[in-house]
Amino acid sequence: MDQTRKHQVSLRGASVKEITRDALLEKVSQERELRNYARRATAAALFIQRVWRRYKVTKAVALQLQEEWESLLNRNAGVMTGTWISNAVLRPFLFFTACLSVQRQKIQVRDINCMQKCFRILLESLNSTDIKENFCSLATSTLEERRVWAFQTRKLISLCLFILSEFNKSHTGCQDIIVLTSLAMRLVVFLTDLKKWKSITADNRQDADIAVKDLICFMGSSKSGIYISIRRYINTLDVSFSSQINSIAQTDDKILITASAITLALRPFHMTNSDTDGRVMLDVQNAAEQYCVFLVTIPWLVQCLPSVLVPALKHKSILSPCFQTILILKEKILTEMSEMDQSEIHSSSKVIPPVGWALSNIICLATGSENDSVDHGRFIQGLDYASYVHVVITLAENFLGWLENVEWMRKEKQDALIDVSAEPIDTILHETERMHGSLEMSYMDMFRPICQQWHLKSLLAIIGTDSHTQSAETVPPNNIECLRKFELLDIAYFYSYMLRIFTVFNPAFGSLPILNMLSFTPGFLVNLWGNLESILFPVSNRITENNHYLCAGKSSGKEKGGVFVKKQKGANKDGANKWVNVLNKFTGKSQADDDCRDLIDDHPSPNPVNEDSCDVWNIEPLRCGPQGILKDMTCLLHLFCATYSHLLLILDDIEFYEKQVTAFKKFFMVLLNLWMILILAFHDLNQVPFTLEQQKRIASVLNTLVYNGLSNGIGRQNRPLMESAIRCLHLMYERDCRHQFCPPVLWLSPATKNRPPIAVAARTHEVFSANLIADDASSSRSMGSIITTTPHVFPFEERVEMFREFIKMDKASRKMAGEVSGPGSQSVEIVVRRDRIVEDGFQQLNSLGSRLKSSIHVSFVSECGLPEAGLDYGGLSKEFLTDISKAAFSPEYGLFSQTSTSDRLLIPNASARYLENGIQLIEFLGRVVGKALYEGILLDYSFSHVFVQKLLGRYSFLDELSTLDPELYRSLIYVKHYDGDVKELALDFTVTEESFGQRHVIELKAGGKDASVTNENKMQYVHAIADYKLNRQILPFSNAFYRGLIDLISPSWLKLFNASEFNQLLSGGNHDIDVDDLRNNTRYSGGYSQGSRTIKIFWEVIREFEPKERCMLLKFVTSCSRAPLLGFKHLLPTFTIHKVACDVPLWATIGGQDVDRLPSASTCYNTLKLPTYKRPSTLRAKLLYAISSNAGFELS
């Protein structure tokens, strides 16, 4: 049979046409599906018809009942008994209102009148003392009447709550709906308050009590929907409603409605104290769950309510069950909050999620800072502090997870070029500000209590105590850990999460309000570090100190709750300084000198360690970075780093180093111990918390953490820790650079064993810098991020080699792009006059920008106007850069001046802005310095550290003022520590500048002329002055210089170095030279060789020179007194000694005479022209004379 026909079948009754089996089966299946669909469509149509007919019939019956009901009430003029009200009034009323209003979720205008009539009848009946007329008497009557009464009252409560949920100011007939809602709330309050029942006797009181409790249990269940209805109602209120003072009836009714709604919401909670039945307790827990989900998540809950109602919400009988419920059912409650119906969410909650509002409302409810009826600066009476902290931690953690997901989704969509539908974080702030901008209300205002010191001190006072008020019997076994002792770790979680929330929602000030409070709370930082130290360092190697703080009244040297709380035996800084100053007056020493210069090297330590060992400073638990430590440790480190980095911004160097006191001062302090106790009673504990030995350990912890974190990669969950750790590490490192307190090996220790080769590190850094994206920079796993963030883990010499490698790669890329780096057609040719070298250089080179990287062909014109002979093969370019720097950086030129310190560093002259092209000239000098760095030419100039800090993109703080203007720094420190009334000094918020004989007064803030400096604002004044001198005043010049510098030197290259290292990179190494290195890298010409007699005498003389004289020789030959950083092999052109032949008559030689000619130099070629001296004494004398005369060509 044919293979094709084999799989075909013939349909009986069909023609000759045949079909395959698969096609037949498919056709049968399709027909079966069509028949099934037709049956379902017919059934659905019949169902819809039945529903519609039922709806029509029900509506018609409801309308007919409504008409009959209205007629019945109009005809009835007699006494209404409770039974008659139940049968004739409530039964039809509940039916037609459910059909006409409740099912439609909208109150009809006609129904409003019917409801008002019914509610008034019921209220009149409830107020009757006649048992027959009182509707509530049915609750204590026969069993059948009780069941009917219970059913009808539940329906009435549901109807009243529905009316409350439909309350809206924009409703048609606004006054009618307000009156109706008021009647409904009064009715429910009457029904659920046994004290208002007037039909109670001694015989039926127990039955009535059971009936009321049953109603309250119903209200507390999810069936009643009471909390959803109250949420809808409160969402219609303005924040301004709580502060309105209006006597019109409408406002009175609204206050009555609000008060009734809050009363009903709290009714289920009061059953806890009156009944211990298990069913009742379960209902209370259900009520607390709904209360937390629907009411606590209302935006601005406390601010929306009248102030007289707020204390009821703050009572411990309400908050304690809520706290317990959240802790026990936290997963369920958080899930319900996240899945809340969007129709139930206020417009502001679509920007801030319900869990965010729950967090802010709980803080307000627990502290009462927004309620005038409650004293400020304390928690509510009877608050369970531990439960409060744990609840805030739970909500804050969930809230932060939501924020991270929103931000992460936004970034992913941006990366995928998809329209972002999620609300960005910055929109959150603007939306919350705009909603209630008229009241200057923002979301973060609700967090104000946690920024107060009393808040933290109250929590610190209960550390180590069993502060939970609930009994273990009320907590399920799987949540018994909620009853553990309250520890510092709990406070750390609390404030760590708050810091992160403030950072997101308060971009203007960030977490500054909290950090201010944390930094200046006595003992807090000490205890944080004690907890960390107990984990990170072995107990046997831990250094104990005598002057640790006592935390919030606790005085135990033992470990409490994982935290070391140590006694304070030192004195308050202010009080101690008074007596130390007295001592210094007798000894003739200044405290600043003692504290900042004569630091104590013999500070007692129980276990001395080898500070030169890298392993000592490479902390073992942190060698895997943040991913290798537990969550608790991450939290403690984050809070410590954030707080201490903030404190480091404020501490001056005297405060930072003053705990290292001398033994004599210690003895003197012991003698004055009694006086210090008295002083401590009148001063705040604002002493510096750590000794220098502890500072070293802190620096090692930060250094190890950051390095390994960057090496192993940073996940989203570790970003806050790494950001705060990097910030704190930079502040510690910069302070150490300014005034060393750490051994150099400490900073190198994490990368000692696994540093990559220099070339690999340089190329990785370049790739990382080129591909750097702000959104994922902190999560990149790259050696480039290490070099960018923590370059100090590489030795300075290696970073210099990286810098040279960067330039080498840049020159190679330029060469590949067609640019010629050597002399030729691409070189820049300029002609400059020696007496106008700055002006000519500026005119011809300033517009080149990055093209200045090309070689420069310089032709000089002498002061006589004649061209100087000579070809430029690189030497004249060097001479040009050297001479133009010498002229432009000279203080007489007016662009730069010298600091008043002993090292006379260069700083832009504030008067330069008034010079012609002053700013442009400084920008040009930035290019000149960039060209020198690019070509490896040393310039014998050093800039002020403050100025270099600006070039490196770093902010300068108070202590750096000592390197710029020591006298002003001492004056500000005097004001900062002034013990009397600062008003006596007659200071205001202004500074005066003088330029070209004119005085200019600059205000440090708006209205500074009229703002006097007081004890309250003196810290602001000190830092404002420092900020102006160190940042604002110098910023235009540093920006200009920076623009010129980065035309040739990439900013990422500069960030490899600190301020001191930048100066070394520019001007060379130490103030001495390595004679052997110079000799090994010297070239000889003109007939000299390494074995020449004069050359041997030369090197013998050089070795006998003083270091200063050797530097003078180097400056004489190369125009720079310092050696190249990586040795003389990097000196370009090579150091050369050229022979100058001088024939001396024979009789002169016999008579003891030597060559009389002086040595000379050609600095553009780094060449020393040395005559053929025969005697060492002659060579020494002639050479010293030449190098001391500060001349070169003229001597020859």
PDB file of N, CA, C and O in Angstrom, residues 154 157 192 209-227 264 267-269 271-272 275 277-287 290:
ATOM      1  N   ARG A 154     -26.014  43.698  65.267  1.00  0.00           N
ATOM      2  CA  ARG A 154     -24.832  43.539  64.424  1.00  0.00           C
ATOM      3  C   ARG A 154     -25.048  44.175  63.060  1.00  0.00           C
ATOM      4  O   ARG A 154     -24.152  44.819  62.513  1.00  0.00           O
ATOM      5  N   ILE A 157     -24.785  47.884  63.509  1.00  0.00           N
ATOM      6  CA  ILE A 157     -23.391  48.332  63.624  1.00  0.00           C
ATOM      7  C   ILE A 157     -22.721  48.336  62.259  1.00  0.00           C
ATOM      8  O   ILE A 157     -22.005  49.284  61.898  1.00  0.00           O
ATOM      9  N   THR A 192     -22.757  49.773  72.571  1.00  0.00           N
ATOM     10  CA  THR A 192     -21.570  49.055  73.056  1.00  0.00           C
ATOM     11  C   THR A 192     -21.069  49.568  74.395  1.00  0.00           C
ATOM     12  O   THR A 192     -19.973  49.177  74.833  1.00  0.00           O
ATOM     13  N   ASP A 209     -24.199  42.421  80.236  1.00  0.00           N
ATOM     14  CA  ASP A 209     -22.742  42.518  80.076  1.00  0.00           C
ATOM     15  C   ASP A 209     -22.255  41.544  79.005  1.00  0.00           C
ATOM     16  O   ASP A 209     -21.392  41.875  78.193  1.00  0.00           O
ATOM     17  N   ILE A 210     -22.815  40.350  79.010  1.00  0.00           N
ATOM     18  CA  ILE A 210     -22.448  39.370  77.986  1.00  0.00           C
ATOM     19  C   ILE A 210     -22.836  39.872  76.603  1.00  0.00           C
ATOM     20  O   ILE A 210     -22.080  39.727  75.628  1.00  0.00           O
ATOM     21  N   ALA A 211     -24.021  40.468  76.493  1.00  0.00           N
ATOM     22  CA  ALA A 211     -24.481  40.967  75.201  1.00  0.00           C
ATOM     23  C   ALA A 211     -23.569  42.081  74.677  1.00  0.00           C
ATOM     24  O   ALA A 211     -23.235  42.117  73.491  1.00  0.00           O
ATOM     25  N   VAL A 212     -23.187  42.994  75.571  1.00  0.00           N
ATOM     26  CA  VAL A 212     -22.311  44.094  75.145  1.00  0.00           C
ATOM     27  C   VAL A 212     -20.953  43.546  74.711  1.00  0.00           C
ATOM     28  O   VAL A 212     -20.388  43.957  73.692  1.00  0.00           O
ATOM     29  N   LYS A 213     -20.395  42.633  75.501  1.00  0.00           N
ATOM     30  CA  LYS A 213     -19.093  42.071  75.140  1.00  0.00           C
ATOM     31  C   LYS A 213     -19.163  41.319  73.823  1.00  0.00           C
ATOM     32  O   LYS A 213     -18.214  41.338  73.035  1.00  0.00           O
ATOM     33  N   ASP A 214     -20.297  40.687  73.574  1.00  0.00           N
ATOM     34  CA  ASP A 214     -20.440  39.998  72.298  1.00  0.00           C
ATOM     35  C   ASP A 214     -20.433  40.983  71.143  1.00  0.00           C
ATOM     36  O   ASP A 214     -19.852  40.720  70.086  1.00  0.00           O
ATOM     37  N   LEU A 215     -21.087  42.132  71.348  1.00  0.00           N
ATOM     38  CA  LEU A 215     -21.059  43.164  70.299  1.00  0.00           C
ATOM     39  C   LEU A 215     -19.645  43.710  70.088  1.00  0.00           C
ATOM     40  O   LEU A 215     -19.204  43.932  68.955  1.00  0.00           O
ATOM     41  N   ILE A 216     -18.929  43.918  71.181  1.00  0.00           N
ATOM     42  CA  ILE A 216     -17.565  44.451  71.066  1.00  0.00           C
ATOM     43  C   ILE A 216     -16.657  43.426  70.387  1.00  0.00           C
ATOM     44  O   ILE A 216     -15.795  43.792  69.564  1.00  0.00           O
ATOM     45  N   CYS A 217     -16.847  42.160  70.716  1.00  0.00           N
ATOM     46  CA  CYS A 217     -16.070  41.130  70.023  1.00  0.00           C
ATOM     47  C   CYS A 217     -16.386  41.114  68.532  1.00  0.00           C
ATOM     48  O   CYS A 217     -15.489  40.923  67.699  1.00  0.00           O
ATOM     49  N   PHE A 218     -17.645  41.317  68.194  1.00  0.00           N
ATOM     50  CA  PHE A 218     -18.010  41.401  66.777  1.00  0.00           C
ATOM     51  C   PHE A 218     -17.324  42.595  66.118  1.00  0.00           C
ATOM     52  O   PHE A 218     -16.822  42.498  64.999  1.00  0.00           O
ATOM     53  N   MET A 219     -17.307  43.740  66.803  1.00  0.00           N
ATOM     54  CA  MET A 219     -16.643  44.909  66.239  1.00  0.00           C
ATOM     55  C   MET A 219     -15.151  44.653  66.041  1.00  0.00           C
ATOM     56  O   MET A 219     -14.549  45.127  65.072  1.00  0.00           O
ATOM     57  N   GLY A 220     -14.552  43.915  66.967  1.00  0.00           N
ATOM     58  CA  GLY A 220     -13.128  43.661  66.843  1.00  0.00           C
ATOM     59  C   GLY A 220     -12.780  42.640  65.792  1.00  0.00           C
ATOM     60  O   GLY A 220     -11.605  42.511  65.421  1.00  0.00           O
ATOM     61  N   SER A 221     -13.765  41.914  65.289  1.00  0.00           N
ATOM     62  CA  SER A 221     -13.502  40.913  64.253  1.00  0.00           C
ATOM     63  C   SER A 221     -13.460  41.582  62.885  1.00  0.00           C
ATOM     64  O   SER A 221     -13.889  42.719  62.698  1.00  0.00           O
ATOM     65  N   SER A 222     -12.945  40.857  61.925  1.00  0.00           N
ATOM     66  CA  SER A 222     -12.849  41.401  60.569  1.00  0.00           C
ATOM     67  C   SER A 222     -14.206  41.492  59.886  1.00  0.00           C
ATOM     68  O   SER A 222     -14.347  42.198  58.887  1.00  0.00           O
ATOM     69  N   LYS A 223     -15.220  40.795  60.427  1.00  0.00           N
ATOM     70  CA  LYS A 223     -16.552  40.811  59.804  1.00  0.00           C
ATOM     71  C   LYS A 223     -17.182  42.197  59.861  1.00  0.00           C
ATOM     72  O   LYS A 223     -17.919  42.589  58.957  1.00  0.00           O
ATOM     73  N   SER A 224     -16.934  42.929  60.926  1.00  0.00           N
ATOM     74  CA  SER A 224     -17.580  44.238  61.073  1.00  0.00           C
ATOM     75  C   SER A 224     -16.977  45.288  60.146  1.00  0.00           C
ATOM     76  O   SER A 224     -17.679  46.208  59.723  1.00  0.00           O
ATOM     77  N   GLY A 225     -15.687  45.177  59.836  1.00  0.00           N
ATOM     78  CA  GLY A 225     -15.029  46.171  58.991  1.00  0.00           C
ATOM     79  C   GLY A 225     -14.885  47.523  59.655  1.00  0.00           C
ATOM     80  O   GLY A 225     -14.783  48.551  58.973  1.00  0.00           O
ATOM     81  N   ILE A 226     -14.855  47.545  60.993  1.00  0.00           N
ATOM     82  CA  ILE A 226     -14.834  48.822  61.697  1.00  0.00           C
ATOM     83  C   ILE A 226     -13.559  49.610  61.397  1.00  0.00           C
ATOM     84  O   ILE A 226     -13.599  50.823  61.155  1.00  0.00           O
ATOM     85  N   TYR A 227     -12.427  48.931  61.364  1.00  0.00           N
ATOM     86  CA  TYR A 227     -11.172  49.661  61.193  1.00  0.00           C
ATOM     87  C   TYR A 227     -10.996  50.146  59.752  1.00  0.00           C
ATOM     88  O   TYR A 227     -10.382  51.192  59.523  1.00  0.00           O
ATOM     89  N   LEU A 264     -14.880  53.840  69.453  1.00  0.00           N
ATOM     90  CA  LEU A 264     -15.239  52.501  68.990  1.00  0.00           C
ATOM     91  C   LEU A 264     -14.003  51.691  68.610  1.00  0.00           C
ATOM     92  O   LEU A 264     -13.951  50.477  68.842  1.00  0.00           O
ATOM     93  N   ARG A 267     -12.509  50.283  71.818  1.00  0.00           N
ATOM     94  CA  ARG A 267     -13.363  49.472  72.701  1.00  0.00           C
ATOM     95  C   ARG A 267     -12.839  48.048  72.875  1.00  0.00           C
ATOM     96  O   ARG A 267     -12.781  47.536  74.006  1.00  0.00           O
ATOM     97  N   PRO A 268     -12.452  47.361  71.784  1.00  0.00           N
ATOM     98  CA  PRO A 268     -12.012  45.966  71.990  1.00  0.00           C
ATOM     99  C   PRO A 268     -10.787  45.839  72.892  1.00  0.00           C
ATOM    100  O   PRO A 268     -10.616  44.806  73.549  1.00  0.00           O
ATOM    101  N   PHE A 269      -9.934  46.868  72.954  1.00  0.00           N
ATOM    102  CA  PHE A 269      -8.717  46.770  73.760  1.00  0.00           C
ATOM    103  C   PHE A 269      -9.033  46.781  75.255  1.00  0.00           C
ATOM    104  O   PHE A 269      -8.288  46.191  76.048  1.00  0.00           O
ATOM    105  N   MET A 271     -11.327  45.337  76.784  1.00  0.00           N
ATOM    106  CA  MET A 271     -11.860  44.076  77.290  1.00  0.00           C
ATOM    107  C   MET A 271     -10.761  43.228  77.932  1.00  0.00           C
ATOM    108  O   MET A 271     -11.047  42.306  78.688  1.00  0.00           O
ATOM    109  N   THR A 272      -9.500  43.531  77.622  1.00  0.00           N
ATOM    110  CA  THR A 272      -8.406  42.720  78.153  1.00  0.00           C
ATOM    111  C   THR A 272      -8.364  42.768  79.671  1.00  0.00           C
ATOM    112  O   THR A 272      -8.122  41.762  80.340  1.00  0.00           O
ATOM    113  N   ASP A 275     -11.789  40.954  81.366  1.00  0.00           N
ATOM    114  CA  ASP A 275     -12.165  39.559  81.169  1.00  0.00           C
ATOM    115  C   ASP A 275     -10.932  38.787  80.728  1.00  0.00           C
ATOM    116  O   ASP A 275     -10.187  39.230  79.872  1.00  0.00           O
ATOM    117  N   ASP A 277     -11.198  35.592  79.649  1.00  0.00           N
ATOM    118  CA  ASP A 277     -11.659  34.463  78.853  1.00  0.00           C
ATOM    119  C   ASP A 277     -10.806  34.333  77.597  1.00  0.00           C
ATOM    120  O   ASP A 277     -10.462  35.319  76.950  1.00  0.00           O
ATOM    121  N   GLY A 278     -10.467  33.118  77.206  1.00  0.00           N
ATOM    122  CA  GLY A 278      -9.575  32.905  76.072  1.00  0.00           C
ATOM    123  C   GLY A 278     -10.142  33.443  74.782  1.00  0.00           C
ATOM    124  O   GLY A 278      -9.426  33.989  73.946  1.00  0.00           O
ATOM    125  N   ARG A 279     -11.454  33.302  74.552  1.00  0.00           N
ATOM    126  CA  ARG A 279     -12.063  33.798  73.323  1.00  0.00           C
ATOM    127  C   ARG A 279     -11.974  35.303  73.228  1.00  0.00           C
ATOM    128  O   ARG A 279     -11.697  35.861  72.172  1.00  0.00           O
ATOM    129  N   VAL A 280     -12.191  35.962  74.352  1.00  0.00           N
ATOM    130  CA  VAL A 280     -12.110  37.423  74.364  1.00  0.00           C
ATOM    131  C   VAL A 280     -10.699  37.882  74.062  1.00  0.00           C
ATOM    132  O   VAL A 280     -10.467  38.805  73.304  1.00  0.00           O
ATOM    133  N   MET A 281      -9.711  37.197  74.663  1.00  0.00           N
ATOM    134  CA  MET A 281      -8.327  37.571  74.420  1.00  0.00           C
ATOM    135  C   MET A 281      -7.968  37.404  72.951  1.00  0.00           C
ATOM    136  O   MET A 281      -7.249  38.209  72.372  1.00  0.00           O
ATOM    137  N   LEU A 282      -8.470  36.329  72.337  1.00  0.00           N
ATOM    138  CA  LEU A 282      -8.192  36.109  70.932  1.00  0.00           C
ATOM    139  C   LEU A 282      -8.794  37.219  70.078  1.00  0.00           C
ATOM    140  O   LEU A 282      -8.178  37.706  69.137  1.00  0.00           O
ATOM    141  N   ASP A 283     -10.018  37.647  70.446  1.00  0.00           N
ATOM    142  CA  ASP A 283     -10.663  38.730  69.700  1.00  0.00           C
ATOM    143  C   ASP A 283      -9.888  40.032  69.859  1.00  0.00           C
ATOM    144  O   ASP A 283      -9.818  40.837  68.927  1.00  0.00           O
ATOM    145  N   VAL A 284      -9.347  40.269  71.051  1.00  0.00           N
ATOM    146  CA  VAL A 284      -8.542  41.472  71.248  1.00  0.00           C
ATOM    147  C   VAL A 284      -7.304  41.436  70.360  1.00  0.00           C
ATOM    148  O   VAL A 284      -6.908  42.448  69.772  1.00  0.00           O
ATOM    149  N   GLN A 285      -6.696  40.259  70.240  1.00  0.00           N
ATOM    150  CA  GLN A 285      -5.533  40.164  69.367  1.00  0.00           C
ATOM    151  C   GLN A 285      -5.929  40.412  67.917  1.00  0.00           C
ATOM    152  O   GLN A 285      -5.195  41.074  67.177  1.00  0.00           O
ATOM    153  N   ASN A 286      -7.094  39.889  67.502  1.00  0.00           N
ATOM    154  CA  ASN A 286      -7.566  40.168  66.147  1.00  0.00           C
ATOM    155  C   ASN A 286      -7.834  41.652  65.950  1.00  0.00           C
ATOM    156  O   ASN A 286      -7.524  42.222  64.892  1.00  0.00           O
ATOM    157  N   ALA A 287      -8.403  42.278  66.977  1.00  0.00           N
ATOM    158  CA  ALA A 287      -8.652  43.711  66.884  1.00  0.00           C
ATOM    159  C   ALA A 287      -7.339  44.482  66.795  1.00  0.00           C
ATOM    160  O   ALA A 287      -7.211  45.438  66.012  1.00  0.00           O
ATOM    161  N   GLN A 290      -5.956  44.236  63.249  1.00  0.00           N
ATOM    162  CA  GLN A 290      -6.618  45.133  62.303  1.00  0.00           C
ATOM    163  C   GLN A 290      -6.314  46.599  62.613  1.00  0.00           C
ATOM    164  O   GLN A 290      -6.164  47.427  61.705  1.00  0.00           O
TER     165      GLN A 290
END
